[in-house]
CSV table of C-alpha atoms in Angstrom, one decimal:
chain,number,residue,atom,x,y,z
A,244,UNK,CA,82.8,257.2,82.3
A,245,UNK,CA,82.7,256.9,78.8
A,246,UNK,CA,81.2,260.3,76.9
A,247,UNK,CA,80.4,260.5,72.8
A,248,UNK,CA,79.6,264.0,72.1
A,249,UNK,CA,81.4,267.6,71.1
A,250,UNK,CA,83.0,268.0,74.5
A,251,UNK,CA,84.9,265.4,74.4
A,252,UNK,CA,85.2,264.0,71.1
A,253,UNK,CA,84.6,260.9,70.9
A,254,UNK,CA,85.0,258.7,67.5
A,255,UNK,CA,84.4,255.1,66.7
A,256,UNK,CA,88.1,254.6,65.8
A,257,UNK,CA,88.9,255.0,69.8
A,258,UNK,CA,86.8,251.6,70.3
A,259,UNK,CA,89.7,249.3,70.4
A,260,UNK,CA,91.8,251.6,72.6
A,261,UNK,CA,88.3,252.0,74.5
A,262,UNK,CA,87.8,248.3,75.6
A,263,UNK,CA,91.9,248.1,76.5
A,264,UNK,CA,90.8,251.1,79.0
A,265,UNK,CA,87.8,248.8,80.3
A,266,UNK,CA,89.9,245.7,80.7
A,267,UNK,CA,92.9,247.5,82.8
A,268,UNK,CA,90.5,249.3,84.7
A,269,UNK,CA,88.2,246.2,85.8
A,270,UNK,CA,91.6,243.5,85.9
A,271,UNK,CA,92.7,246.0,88.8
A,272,UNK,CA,89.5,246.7,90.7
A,273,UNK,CA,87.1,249.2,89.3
A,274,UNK,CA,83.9,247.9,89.6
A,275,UNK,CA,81.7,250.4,89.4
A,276,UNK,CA,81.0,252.3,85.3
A,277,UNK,CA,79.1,255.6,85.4
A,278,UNK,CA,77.0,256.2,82.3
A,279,UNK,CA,73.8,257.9,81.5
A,280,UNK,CA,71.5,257.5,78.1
A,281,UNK,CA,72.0,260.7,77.3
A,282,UNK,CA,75.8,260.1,76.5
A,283,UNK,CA,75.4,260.0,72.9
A,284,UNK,CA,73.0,261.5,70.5
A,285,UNK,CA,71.9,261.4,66.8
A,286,UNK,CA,73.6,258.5,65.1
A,287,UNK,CA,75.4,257.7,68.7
A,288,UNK,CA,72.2,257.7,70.7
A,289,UNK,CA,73.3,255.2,73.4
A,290,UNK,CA,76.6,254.9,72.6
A,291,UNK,CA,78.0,255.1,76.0
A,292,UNK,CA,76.0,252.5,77.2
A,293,UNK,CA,76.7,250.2,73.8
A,294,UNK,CA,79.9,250.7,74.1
A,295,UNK,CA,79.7,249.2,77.8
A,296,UNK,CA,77.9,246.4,76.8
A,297,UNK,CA,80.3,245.3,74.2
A,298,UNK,CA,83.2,246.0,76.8
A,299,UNK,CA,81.8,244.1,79.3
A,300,UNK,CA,80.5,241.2,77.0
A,301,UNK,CA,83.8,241.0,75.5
A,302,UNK,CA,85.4,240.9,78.8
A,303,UNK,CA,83.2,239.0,81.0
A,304,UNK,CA,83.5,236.0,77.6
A,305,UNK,CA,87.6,235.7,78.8
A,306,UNK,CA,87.6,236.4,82.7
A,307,UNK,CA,84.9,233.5,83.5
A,308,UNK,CA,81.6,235.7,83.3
A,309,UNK,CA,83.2,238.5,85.7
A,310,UNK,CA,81.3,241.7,85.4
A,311,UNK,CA,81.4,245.0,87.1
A,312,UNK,CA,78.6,247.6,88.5
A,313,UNK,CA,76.9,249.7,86.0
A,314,UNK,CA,75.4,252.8,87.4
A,315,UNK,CA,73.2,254.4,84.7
A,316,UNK,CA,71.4,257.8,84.6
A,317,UNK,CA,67.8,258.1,83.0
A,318,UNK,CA,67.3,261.4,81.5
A,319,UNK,CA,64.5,263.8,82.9
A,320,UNK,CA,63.0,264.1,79.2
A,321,UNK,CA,60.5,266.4,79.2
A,322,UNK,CA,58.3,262.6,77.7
A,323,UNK,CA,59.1,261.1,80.4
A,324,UNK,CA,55.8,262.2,82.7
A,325,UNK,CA,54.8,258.6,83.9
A,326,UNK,CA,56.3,255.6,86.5
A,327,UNK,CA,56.1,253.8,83.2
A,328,UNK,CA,58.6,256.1,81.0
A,329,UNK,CA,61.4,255.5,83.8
A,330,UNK,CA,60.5,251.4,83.2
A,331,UNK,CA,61.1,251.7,79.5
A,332,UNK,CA,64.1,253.7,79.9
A,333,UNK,CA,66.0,251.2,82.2
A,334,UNK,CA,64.5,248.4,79.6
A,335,UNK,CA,65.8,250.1,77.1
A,336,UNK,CA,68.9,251.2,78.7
A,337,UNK,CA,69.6,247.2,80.0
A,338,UNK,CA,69.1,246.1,76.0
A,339,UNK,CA,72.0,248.4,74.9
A,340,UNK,CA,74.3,247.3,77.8
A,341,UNK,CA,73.7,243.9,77.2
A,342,UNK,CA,73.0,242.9,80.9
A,343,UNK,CA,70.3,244.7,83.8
A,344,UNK,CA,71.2,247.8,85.2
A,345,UNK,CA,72.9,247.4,88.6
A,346,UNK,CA,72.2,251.0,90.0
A,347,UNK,CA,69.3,253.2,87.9
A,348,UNK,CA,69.7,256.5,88.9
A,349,UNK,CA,67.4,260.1,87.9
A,350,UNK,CA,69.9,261.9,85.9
A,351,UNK,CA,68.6,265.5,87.7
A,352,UNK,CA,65.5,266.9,88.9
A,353,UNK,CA,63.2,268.9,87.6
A,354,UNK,CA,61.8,271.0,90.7
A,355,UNK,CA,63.5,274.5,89.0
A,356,UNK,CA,61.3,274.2,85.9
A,357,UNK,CA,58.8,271.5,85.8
A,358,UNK,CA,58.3,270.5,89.5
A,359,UNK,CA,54.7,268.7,88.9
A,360,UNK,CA,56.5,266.2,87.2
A,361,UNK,CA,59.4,265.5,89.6
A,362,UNK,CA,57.0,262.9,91.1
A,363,UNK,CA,56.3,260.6,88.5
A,364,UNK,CA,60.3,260.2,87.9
A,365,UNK,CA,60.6,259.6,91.6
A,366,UNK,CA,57.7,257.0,91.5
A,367,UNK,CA,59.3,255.4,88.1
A,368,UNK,CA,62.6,254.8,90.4
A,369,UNK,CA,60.5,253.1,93.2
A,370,UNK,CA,58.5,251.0,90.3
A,371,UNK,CA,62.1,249.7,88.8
A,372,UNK,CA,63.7,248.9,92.1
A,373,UNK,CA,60.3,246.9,93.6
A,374,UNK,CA,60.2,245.2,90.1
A,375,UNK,CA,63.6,243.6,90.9
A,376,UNK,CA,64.8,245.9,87.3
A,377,UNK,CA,67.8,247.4,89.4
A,378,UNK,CA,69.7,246.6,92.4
A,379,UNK,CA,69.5,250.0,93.7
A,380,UNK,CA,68.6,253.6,93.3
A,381,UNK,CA,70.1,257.1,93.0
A,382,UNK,CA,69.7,260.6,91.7
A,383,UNK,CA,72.5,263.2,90.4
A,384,UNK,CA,72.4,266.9,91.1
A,385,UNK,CA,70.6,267.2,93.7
A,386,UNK,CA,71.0,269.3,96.4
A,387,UNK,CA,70.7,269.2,100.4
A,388,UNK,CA,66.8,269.9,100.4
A,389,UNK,CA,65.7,268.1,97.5
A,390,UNK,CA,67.9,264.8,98.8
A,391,UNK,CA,65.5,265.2,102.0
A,392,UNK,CA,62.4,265.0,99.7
A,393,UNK,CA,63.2,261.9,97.7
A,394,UNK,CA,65.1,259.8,100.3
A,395,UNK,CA,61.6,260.7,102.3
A,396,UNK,CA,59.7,260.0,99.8
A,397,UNK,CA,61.5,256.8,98.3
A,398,UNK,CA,61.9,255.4,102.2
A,399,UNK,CA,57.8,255.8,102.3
A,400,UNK,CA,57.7,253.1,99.5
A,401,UNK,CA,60.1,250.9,101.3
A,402,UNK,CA,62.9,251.7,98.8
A,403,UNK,CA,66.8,252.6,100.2
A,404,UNK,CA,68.2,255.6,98.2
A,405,UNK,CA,71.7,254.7,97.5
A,406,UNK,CA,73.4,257.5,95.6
A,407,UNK,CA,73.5,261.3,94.9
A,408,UNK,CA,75.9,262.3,92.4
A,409,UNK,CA,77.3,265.8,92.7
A,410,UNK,CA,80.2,267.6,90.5
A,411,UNK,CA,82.8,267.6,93.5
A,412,UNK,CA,86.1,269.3,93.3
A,413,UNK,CA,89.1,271.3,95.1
A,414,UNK,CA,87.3,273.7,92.9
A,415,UNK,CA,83.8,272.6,93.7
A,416,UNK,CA,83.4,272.2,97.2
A,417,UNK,CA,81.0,274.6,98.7
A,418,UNK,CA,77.9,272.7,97.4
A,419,UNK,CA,79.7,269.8,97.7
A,420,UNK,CA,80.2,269.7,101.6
A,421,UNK,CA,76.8,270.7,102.3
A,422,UNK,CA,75.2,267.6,100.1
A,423,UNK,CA,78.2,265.3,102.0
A,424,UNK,CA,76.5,266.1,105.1
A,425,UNK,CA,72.8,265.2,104.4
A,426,UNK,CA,74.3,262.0,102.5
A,427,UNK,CA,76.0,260.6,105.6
A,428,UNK,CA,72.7,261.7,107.7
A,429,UNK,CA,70.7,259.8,105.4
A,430,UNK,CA,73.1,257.0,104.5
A,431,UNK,CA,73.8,257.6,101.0
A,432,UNK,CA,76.7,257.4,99.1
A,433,UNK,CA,77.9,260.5,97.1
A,434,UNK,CA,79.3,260.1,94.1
A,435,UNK,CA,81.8,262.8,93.0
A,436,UNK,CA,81.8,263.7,89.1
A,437,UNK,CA,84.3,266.0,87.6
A,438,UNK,CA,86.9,265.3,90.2
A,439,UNK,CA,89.7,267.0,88.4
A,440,UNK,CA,87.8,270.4,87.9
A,441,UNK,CA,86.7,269.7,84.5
A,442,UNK,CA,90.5,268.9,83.5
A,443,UNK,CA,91.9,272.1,85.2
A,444,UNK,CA,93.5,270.2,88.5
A,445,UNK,CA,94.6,267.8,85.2
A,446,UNK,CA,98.0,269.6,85.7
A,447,UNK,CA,98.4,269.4,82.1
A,448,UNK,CA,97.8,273.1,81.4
A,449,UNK,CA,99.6,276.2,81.8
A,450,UNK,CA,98.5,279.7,82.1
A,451,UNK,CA,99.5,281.5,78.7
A,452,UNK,CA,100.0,277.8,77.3
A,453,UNK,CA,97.8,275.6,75.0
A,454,UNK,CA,94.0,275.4,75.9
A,455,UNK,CA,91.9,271.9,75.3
A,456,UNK,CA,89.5,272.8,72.5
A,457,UNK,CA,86.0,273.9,72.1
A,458,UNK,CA,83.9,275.1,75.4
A,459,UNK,CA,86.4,274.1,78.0
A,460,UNK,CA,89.1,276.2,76.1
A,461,UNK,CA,87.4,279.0,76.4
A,462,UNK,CA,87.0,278.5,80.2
A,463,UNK,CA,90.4,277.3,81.2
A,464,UNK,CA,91.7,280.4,79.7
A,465,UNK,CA,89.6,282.3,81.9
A,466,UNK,CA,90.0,280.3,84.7
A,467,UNK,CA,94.0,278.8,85.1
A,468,UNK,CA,95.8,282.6,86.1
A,469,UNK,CA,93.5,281.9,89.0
A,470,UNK,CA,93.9,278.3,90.2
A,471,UNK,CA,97.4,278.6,89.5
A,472,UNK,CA,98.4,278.7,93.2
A,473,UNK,CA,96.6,275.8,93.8
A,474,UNK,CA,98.1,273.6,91.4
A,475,UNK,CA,101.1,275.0,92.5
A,476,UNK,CA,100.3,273.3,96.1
A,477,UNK,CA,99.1,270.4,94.3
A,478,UNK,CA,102.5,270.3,92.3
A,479,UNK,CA,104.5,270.4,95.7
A,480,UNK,CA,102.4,267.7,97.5
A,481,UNK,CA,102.7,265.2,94.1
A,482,UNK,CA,106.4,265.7,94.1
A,483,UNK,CA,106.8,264.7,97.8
A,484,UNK,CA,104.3,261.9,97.5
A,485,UNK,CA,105.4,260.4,94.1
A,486,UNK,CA,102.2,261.0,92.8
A,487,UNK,CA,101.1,262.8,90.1
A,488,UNK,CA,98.9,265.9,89.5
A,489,UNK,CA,95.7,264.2,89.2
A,490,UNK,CA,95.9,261.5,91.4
A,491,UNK,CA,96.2,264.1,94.6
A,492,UNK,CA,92.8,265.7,93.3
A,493,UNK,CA,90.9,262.1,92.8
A,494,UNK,CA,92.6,261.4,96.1
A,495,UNK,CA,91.0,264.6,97.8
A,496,UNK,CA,87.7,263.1,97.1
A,497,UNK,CA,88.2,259.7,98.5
A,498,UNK,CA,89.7,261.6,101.5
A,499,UNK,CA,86.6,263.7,101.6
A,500,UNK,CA,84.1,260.0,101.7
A,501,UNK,CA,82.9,260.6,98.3
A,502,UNK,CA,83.6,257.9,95.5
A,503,UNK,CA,84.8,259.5,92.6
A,504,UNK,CA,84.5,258.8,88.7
A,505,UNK,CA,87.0,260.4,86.7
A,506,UNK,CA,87.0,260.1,83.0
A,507,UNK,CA,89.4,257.9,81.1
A,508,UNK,CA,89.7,257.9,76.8
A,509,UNK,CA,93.4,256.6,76.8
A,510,UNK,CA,95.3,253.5,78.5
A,511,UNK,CA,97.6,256.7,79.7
A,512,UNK,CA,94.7,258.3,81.9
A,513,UNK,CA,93.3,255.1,83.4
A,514,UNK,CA,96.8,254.2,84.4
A,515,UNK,CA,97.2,257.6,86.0
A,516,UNK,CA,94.1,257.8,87.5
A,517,UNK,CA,94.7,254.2,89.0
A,518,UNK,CA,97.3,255.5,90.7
A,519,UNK,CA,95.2,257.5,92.9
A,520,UNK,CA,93.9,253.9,94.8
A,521,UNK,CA,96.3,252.4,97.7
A,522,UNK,CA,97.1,255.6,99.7
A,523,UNK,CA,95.4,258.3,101.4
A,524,UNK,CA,96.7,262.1,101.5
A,525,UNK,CA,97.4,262.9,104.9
A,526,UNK,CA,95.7,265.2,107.5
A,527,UNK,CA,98.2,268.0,106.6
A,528,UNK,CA,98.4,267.7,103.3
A,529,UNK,CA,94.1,267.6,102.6
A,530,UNK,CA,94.6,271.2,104.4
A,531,UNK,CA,97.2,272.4,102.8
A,532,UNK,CA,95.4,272.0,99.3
A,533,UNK,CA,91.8,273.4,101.2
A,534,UNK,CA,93.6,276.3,102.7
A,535,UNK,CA,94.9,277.0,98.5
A,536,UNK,CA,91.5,275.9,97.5
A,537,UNK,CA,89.9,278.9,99.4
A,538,UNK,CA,92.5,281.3,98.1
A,539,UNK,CA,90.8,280.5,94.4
A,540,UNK,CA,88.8,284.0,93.8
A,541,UNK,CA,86.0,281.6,92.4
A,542,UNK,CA,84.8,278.0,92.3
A,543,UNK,CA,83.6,276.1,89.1
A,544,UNK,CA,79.7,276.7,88.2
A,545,UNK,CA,77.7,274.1,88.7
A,546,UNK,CA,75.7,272.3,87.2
A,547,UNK,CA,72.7,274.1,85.7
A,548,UNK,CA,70.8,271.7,86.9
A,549,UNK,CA,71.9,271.1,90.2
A,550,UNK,CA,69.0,271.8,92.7
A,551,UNK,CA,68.5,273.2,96.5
């Protein structure tokens, strides 16, 4: 999951380190890309998605046409009021990647502040998938009551829902759980985002050490006296497994059915978070890090617009 924006700083001069991360990631397994046409703006408008193209172009051009899934997110744009505006979005979003969109997904709803036109978005996904334009559909942020409505509503038009992506955590489970529930009622996959707590299960900071810049700095000094015991258990289960700090969270969420999508920039990180596949966390130790989990005075906001 590829970002260009202030949060995490993306520059054109990372495009070479960029497709290295791509190629390790894809020659051992990945095959599934998360993205969204919102990832980039002004200049970067669509850089995310470019920027998988290329990678996947460049790739596919010296592995004998092998490509992987790409799961894109269509922005709920207050313009988009029509079936139609979801067609040209995965139109235009296909153009920049180079290739169709495997899985078109509604980046969130919009029942807390525009609900009349949560419809036409959900009609524009049923339009794209009966039009062959995607292989499958999902939706991100959406909670256990809305999931009923548009899995109802989508399974009327004959079309399977296949995703729900959720920001899913040790620190962002309450929500979480719940939405895991209806998605294995219904059948659908859930998708875990942020599955390292926004970088704070990253084991790379300390309380009363250096902060990551910009917004998250100001959080994670709010936020790491508090989910120092947990990391602390997270620590002590890493060392016993010979595993590091972040693959035990990423490892959490596979443990919990979800498939998660953590962020990579650097050959370091994909690496790292590789080494979360092969192995599963055992009975013991996923309650050991839940029982620490509950102990943290407060889990991560969500996302604002994460519904019902």
């Amino acid at each position: 999951k590829e970002y260009a924006g202030l949060l995490w700083g993306y520059d054109e001069e990372q495009d070479a380190e960029l497709q290295a991360v791509f190629n390790l990631a894809v020659d051992r397994g990945i095959n599934l890309f998360d993205t969204g046409d919102s990832y980039g703006t002004g200049k970067l408008n669509g850089q995310s998605e470019k920027l998988l193209g290329k990678f996947m172009k460049e790739y596919a051009g010296s592995n004998k046409g092998v490509y992987p899934n790409i799961g894109t997110k269509f922005a709920s744009y207050p313009w988009r009021l029509s079936a139609s505006s979801i067609e040209k979005a995965c139109d235009e979003s296909a153009a920049r990647l180079q290739r169709p969109v495997d899985i078109g997904q509604m980046h969130w709803s919009v029942s807390n502040y525009a609900p009349w036109q949560e419809k036409a978005l959900w009609e524009g996904l049923a339009t794209i998938y009966n039009k062959g334009m995607v292989k499958a559909v999902g939706v991100s942020n959406f909670g256990p009551k809305q999931l009923r409505k548009v899995h109802a509503y989508l399974a009327d038009q004959g079309v399977p829902l296949a995703v729900n992506q959720v920001q899913y955590s040790l620190l962002s489970r309450s929500v979480g759980d719940e939405v895991k529930e209806v998605c294995d009622e219904l059948g659908v996959a859930m998708i875990a985002y942020s599955p390292m707590g926004l970088g704070l299960l990253s084991g790379r900071y300390q309380p009363g050490g250096a902060a990551p810049p910009g917004l998250r700095g100001v959080l994670f000094k709010e936020r790491l006296e508090e989910v120092a015991p947990l990391l602390a258990v997270m620590e002590e289960v890493a060392r016993a497994r010979g595993k590091s700090v972040p693959q035990v969270a990423i490892n959490w969420c596979m443990c919990k059915g979800t498939v998660p999508i953590p962020g990579a920039r650097s050959l370091t990180q994909v690496k790292d978070s590789l080494g979360a596949m092969g192995w599963r966390l055992s009975i013991g130790e996923v309650e050991a890090l839940e029982q620490a989990a509950r102990k943290v005075p407060r889990e991560l906001v969500q996302n604002i617009f994460q519904t019902k």
